[in-house]
Short mmCIF file of C-alpha atoms in Angstrom, two decimals:
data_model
loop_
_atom_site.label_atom_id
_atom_site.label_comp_id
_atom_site.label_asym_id
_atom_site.label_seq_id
_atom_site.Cartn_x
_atom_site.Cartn_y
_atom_site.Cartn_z
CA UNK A 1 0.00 0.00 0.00
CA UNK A 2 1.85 3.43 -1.27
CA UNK A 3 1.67 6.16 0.98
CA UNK A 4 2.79 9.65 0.63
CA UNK A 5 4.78 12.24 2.88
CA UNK A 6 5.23 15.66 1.88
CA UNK A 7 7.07 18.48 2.50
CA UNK A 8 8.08 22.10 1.90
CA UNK A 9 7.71 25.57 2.95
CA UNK A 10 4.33 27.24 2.84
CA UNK A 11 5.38 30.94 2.93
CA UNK A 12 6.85 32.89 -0.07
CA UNK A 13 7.54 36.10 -1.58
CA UNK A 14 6.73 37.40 -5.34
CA UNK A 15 9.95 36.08 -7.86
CA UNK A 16 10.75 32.90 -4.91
CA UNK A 17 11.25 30.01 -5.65
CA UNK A 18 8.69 27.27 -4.43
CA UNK A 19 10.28 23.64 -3.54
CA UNK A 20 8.51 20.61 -2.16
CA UNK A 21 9.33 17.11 -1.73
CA UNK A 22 7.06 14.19 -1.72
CA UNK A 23 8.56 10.59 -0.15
CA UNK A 24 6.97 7.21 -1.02
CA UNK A 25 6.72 4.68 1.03
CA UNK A 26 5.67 0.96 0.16
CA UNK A 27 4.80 -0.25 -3.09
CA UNK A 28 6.81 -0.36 -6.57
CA UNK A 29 8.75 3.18 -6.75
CA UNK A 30 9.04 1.97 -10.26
CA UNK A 31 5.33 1.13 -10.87
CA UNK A 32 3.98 4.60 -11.39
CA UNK A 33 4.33 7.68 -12.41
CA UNK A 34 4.49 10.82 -9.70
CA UNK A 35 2.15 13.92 -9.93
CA UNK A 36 1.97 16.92 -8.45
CA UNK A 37 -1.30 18.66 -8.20
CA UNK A 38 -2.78 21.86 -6.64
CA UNK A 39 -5.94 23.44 -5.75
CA UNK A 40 -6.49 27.02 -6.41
CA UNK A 41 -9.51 28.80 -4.54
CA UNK A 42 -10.42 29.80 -8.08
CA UNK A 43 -10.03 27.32 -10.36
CA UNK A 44 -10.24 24.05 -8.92
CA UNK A 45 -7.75 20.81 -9.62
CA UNK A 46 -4.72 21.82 -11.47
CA UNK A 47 -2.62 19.42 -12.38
CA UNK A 48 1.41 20.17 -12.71
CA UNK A 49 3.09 17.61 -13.69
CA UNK A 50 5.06 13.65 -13.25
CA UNK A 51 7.70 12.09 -13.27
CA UNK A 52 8.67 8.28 -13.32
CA UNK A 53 11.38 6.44 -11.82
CA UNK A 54 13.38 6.77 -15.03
CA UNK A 55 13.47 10.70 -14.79
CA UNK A 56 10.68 10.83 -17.89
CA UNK A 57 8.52 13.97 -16.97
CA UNK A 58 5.40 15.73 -18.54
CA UNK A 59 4.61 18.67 -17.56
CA UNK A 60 1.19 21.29 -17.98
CA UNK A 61 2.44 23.39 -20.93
CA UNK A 62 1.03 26.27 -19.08
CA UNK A 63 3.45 26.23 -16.57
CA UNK A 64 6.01 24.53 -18.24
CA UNK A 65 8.06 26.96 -18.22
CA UNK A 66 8.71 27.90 -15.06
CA UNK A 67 8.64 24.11 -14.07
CA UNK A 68 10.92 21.14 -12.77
CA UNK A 69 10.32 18.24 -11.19
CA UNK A 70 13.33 15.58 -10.57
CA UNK A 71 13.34 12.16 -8.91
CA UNK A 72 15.73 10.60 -6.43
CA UNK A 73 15.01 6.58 -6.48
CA UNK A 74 17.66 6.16 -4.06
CA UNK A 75 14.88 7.63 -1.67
CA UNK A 76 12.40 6.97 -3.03
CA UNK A 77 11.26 10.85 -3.27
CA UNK A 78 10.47 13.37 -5.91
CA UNK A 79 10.08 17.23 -5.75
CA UNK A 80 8.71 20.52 -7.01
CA UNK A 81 10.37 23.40 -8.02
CA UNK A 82 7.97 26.69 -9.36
CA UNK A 83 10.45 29.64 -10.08
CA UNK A 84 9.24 33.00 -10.04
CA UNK A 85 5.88 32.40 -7.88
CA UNK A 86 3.04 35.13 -7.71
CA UNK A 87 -0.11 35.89 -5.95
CA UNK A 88 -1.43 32.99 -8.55
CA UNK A 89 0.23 30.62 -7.36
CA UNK A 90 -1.57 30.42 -4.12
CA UNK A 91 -2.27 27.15 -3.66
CA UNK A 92 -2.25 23.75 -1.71
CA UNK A 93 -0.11 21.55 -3.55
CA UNK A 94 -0.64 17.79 -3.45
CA UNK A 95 1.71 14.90 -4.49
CA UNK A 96 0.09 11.71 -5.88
CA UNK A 97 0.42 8.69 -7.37
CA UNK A 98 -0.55 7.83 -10.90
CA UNK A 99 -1.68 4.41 -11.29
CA UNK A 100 -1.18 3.60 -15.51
CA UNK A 101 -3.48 1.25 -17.28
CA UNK A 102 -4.03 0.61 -20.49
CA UNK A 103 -4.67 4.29 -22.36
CA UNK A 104 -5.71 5.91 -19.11
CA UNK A 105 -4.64 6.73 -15.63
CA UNK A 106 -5.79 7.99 -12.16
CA UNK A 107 -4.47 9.07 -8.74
CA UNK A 108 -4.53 7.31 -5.74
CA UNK A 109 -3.25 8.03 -2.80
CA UNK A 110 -2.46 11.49 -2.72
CA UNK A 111 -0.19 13.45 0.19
CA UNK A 112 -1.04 15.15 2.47
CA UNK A 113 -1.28 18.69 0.71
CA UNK A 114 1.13 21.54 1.96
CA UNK A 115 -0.53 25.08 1.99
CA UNK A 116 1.84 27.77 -0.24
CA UNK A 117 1.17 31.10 -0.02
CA UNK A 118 2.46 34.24 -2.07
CA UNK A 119 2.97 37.10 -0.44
CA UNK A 120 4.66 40.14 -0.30
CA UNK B 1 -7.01 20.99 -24.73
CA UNK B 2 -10.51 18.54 -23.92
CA UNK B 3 -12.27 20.03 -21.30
CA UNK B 4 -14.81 18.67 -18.80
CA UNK B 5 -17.59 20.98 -17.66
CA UNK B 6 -19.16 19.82 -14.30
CA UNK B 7 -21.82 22.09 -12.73
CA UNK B 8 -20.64 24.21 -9.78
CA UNK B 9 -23.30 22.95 -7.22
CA UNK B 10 -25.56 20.43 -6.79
CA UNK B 11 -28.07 20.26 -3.30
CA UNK B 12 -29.49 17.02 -1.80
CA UNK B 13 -32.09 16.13 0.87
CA UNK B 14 -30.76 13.66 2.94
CA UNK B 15 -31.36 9.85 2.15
CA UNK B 16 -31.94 10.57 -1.58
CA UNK B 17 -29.84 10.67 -4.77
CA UNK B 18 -27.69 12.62 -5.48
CA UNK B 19 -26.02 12.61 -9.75
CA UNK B 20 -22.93 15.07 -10.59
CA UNK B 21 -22.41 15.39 -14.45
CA UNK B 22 -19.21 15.53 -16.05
CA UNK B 23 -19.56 16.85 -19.70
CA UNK B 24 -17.25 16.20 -22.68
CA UNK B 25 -17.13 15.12 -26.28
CA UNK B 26 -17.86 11.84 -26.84
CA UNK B 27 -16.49 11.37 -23.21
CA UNK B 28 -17.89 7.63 -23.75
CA UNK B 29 -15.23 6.98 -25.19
CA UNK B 30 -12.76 7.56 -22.98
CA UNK B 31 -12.48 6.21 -18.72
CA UNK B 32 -13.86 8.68 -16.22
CA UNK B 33 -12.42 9.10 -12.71
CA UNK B 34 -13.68 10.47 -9.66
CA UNK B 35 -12.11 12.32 -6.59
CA UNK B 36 -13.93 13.54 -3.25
CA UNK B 37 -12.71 16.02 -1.77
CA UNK B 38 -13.98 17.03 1.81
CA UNK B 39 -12.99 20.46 3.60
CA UNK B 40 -9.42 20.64 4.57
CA UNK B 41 -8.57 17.07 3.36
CA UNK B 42 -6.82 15.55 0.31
CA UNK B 43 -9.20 14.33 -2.50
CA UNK B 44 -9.63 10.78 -2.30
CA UNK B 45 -10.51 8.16 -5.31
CA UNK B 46 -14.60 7.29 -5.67
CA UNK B 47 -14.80 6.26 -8.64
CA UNK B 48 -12.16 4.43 -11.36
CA UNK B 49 -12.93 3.32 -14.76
CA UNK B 50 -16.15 5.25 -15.06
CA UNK B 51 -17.80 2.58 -12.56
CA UNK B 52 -15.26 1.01 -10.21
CA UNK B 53 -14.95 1.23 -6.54
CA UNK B 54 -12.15 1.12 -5.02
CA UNK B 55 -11.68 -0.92 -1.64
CA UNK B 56 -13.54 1.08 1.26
CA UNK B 57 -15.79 3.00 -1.03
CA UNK B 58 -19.26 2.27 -0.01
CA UNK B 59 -21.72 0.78 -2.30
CA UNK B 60 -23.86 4.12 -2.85
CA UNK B 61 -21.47 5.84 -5.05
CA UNK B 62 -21.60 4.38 -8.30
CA UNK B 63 -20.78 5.64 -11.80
CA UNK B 64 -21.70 5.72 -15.69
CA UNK B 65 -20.62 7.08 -18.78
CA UNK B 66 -22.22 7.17 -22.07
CA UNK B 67 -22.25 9.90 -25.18
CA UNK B 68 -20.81 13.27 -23.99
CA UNK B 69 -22.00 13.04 -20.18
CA UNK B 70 -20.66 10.44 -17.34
CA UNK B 71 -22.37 11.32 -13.94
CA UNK B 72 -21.15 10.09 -10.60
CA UNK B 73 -24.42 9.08 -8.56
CA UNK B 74 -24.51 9.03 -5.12
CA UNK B 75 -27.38 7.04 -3.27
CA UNK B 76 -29.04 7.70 0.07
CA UNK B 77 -26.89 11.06 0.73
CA UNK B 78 -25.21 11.24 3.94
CA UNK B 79 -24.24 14.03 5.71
CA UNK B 80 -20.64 12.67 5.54
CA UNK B 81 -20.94 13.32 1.70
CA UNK B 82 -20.72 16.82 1.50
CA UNK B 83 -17.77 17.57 -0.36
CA UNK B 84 -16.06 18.85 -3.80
CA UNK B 85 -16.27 16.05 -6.50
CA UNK B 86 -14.29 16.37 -9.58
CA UNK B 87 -14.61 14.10 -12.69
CA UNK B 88 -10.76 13.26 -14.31
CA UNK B 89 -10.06 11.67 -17.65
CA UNK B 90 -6.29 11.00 -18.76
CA UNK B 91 -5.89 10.21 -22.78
CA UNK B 92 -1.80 10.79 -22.66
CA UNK B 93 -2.30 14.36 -24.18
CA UNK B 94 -4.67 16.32 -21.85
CA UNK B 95 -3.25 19.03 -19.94
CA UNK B 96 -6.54 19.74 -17.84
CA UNK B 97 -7.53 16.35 -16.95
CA UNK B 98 -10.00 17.56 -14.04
CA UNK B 99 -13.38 19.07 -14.30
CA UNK B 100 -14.01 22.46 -12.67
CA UNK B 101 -15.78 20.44 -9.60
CA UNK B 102 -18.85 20.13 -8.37
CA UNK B 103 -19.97 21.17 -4.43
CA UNK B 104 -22.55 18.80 -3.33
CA UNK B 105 -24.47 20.68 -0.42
CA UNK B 106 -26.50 18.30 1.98
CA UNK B 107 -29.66 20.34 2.68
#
């Protein structure tokens, strides 16, 4: 049974850089592939981005840009960096797993979800 | 971009049904998911595969999908099921994979 842990810190200024880190524990690290999600007050779901163990990544081409998300299989944990966060990036952001079958996908479990705010 | 459209709200009386539509073209055609999420918690997996539960989800939620609508139904509403639900599809080349959500209010 995966579970996830995640981490960061929940307070930053305009043009910071946000960085969270999401451990796995149990399961196939290799199995899946490893999302990151928020929830904006306005707009609902978001989805980010993944990752798999091999360091393949897709990412939401509207933030792609300011985007990366990297894997370290040796722990089993994969993070988040946003560069140059605004007030829109106000979020909770969520890690979760992305179970693969066949031509579709879903998420299950999901972290914890770590509160981020932007603020000057 | 393929976009689901969900309606914002949707109120039910306790102990009757509750159905959330998720919207999209020829959505029949592709497998629906569905996430509850409750106040101040992560969103949690209802519904995989347009009409599987997964362990621990209780027999009242159930799903369909059909044409360009798959609705998540909920039977004999709790109180306990007041919460955000969002449909999800993934084809490999969707970038907004959630619907906008849907608040179910128990009246």
């Amino acid at each position: 049974q995966v579970q996830l842990q995640q981490w960061g810190a929940g307070q930053l200024k305009p043009s910071e850089t946000l960085s969270l880190t999401c451990a796995v524990y149990g399961g196939s690290f290799s199995a899946f592939y490893w999302s990151w999600i928020r929830r904006t007050p306005g707009r609902g779901l978001e989805w980010i981005g993944e990752i798999n163990h091999s360091g393949s990544v897709n990412y939401n081409p509207s933030l792609k840009s300011r985007v990366t998300i990297s894997v370290d299989t040796s722990k089993n944990q994969f993070s988040l960096e946003l560069t140059s966060v605004t007030a829109a990036d106000t979020a909770v952001y969520y890690c979760a797993t992305r179970i693969v079958v066949s031509n579709t996908g879903w998420f299950d479990p999901w972290g914890q979800g770590t509160r981020v705010t932007v603020s000057s | 971009s393929y976009v689901l459209t969900q309606p914002p709200s949707v109120s039910v009386a306790p102990g009757k049904t509750a159905r959330i539509s998720c919207g999209g073209n020829n959505i029949g055609s592709k497998s629906v998911h569905w996430y509850q999420q409750k106040s101040g918690q992560a969103p949690v997996l209802v519904i995989h595969y347009d009409s599987d539960r997964p362990s621990g989800i209780p027999e009242r939620f159930s799903g369909s999908n059909s044409g360009n609508s798959a609705t998540l139904t909920i039977s004999r509403v709790e109180a306990g099921d007041e919460a955000d639900y969002y449909c999800q599809v993934w084809d490999g080349s969707t970038d907004l994979p959630f619907g906008g959500g849907t608040k179910l209010t128990v009246l």
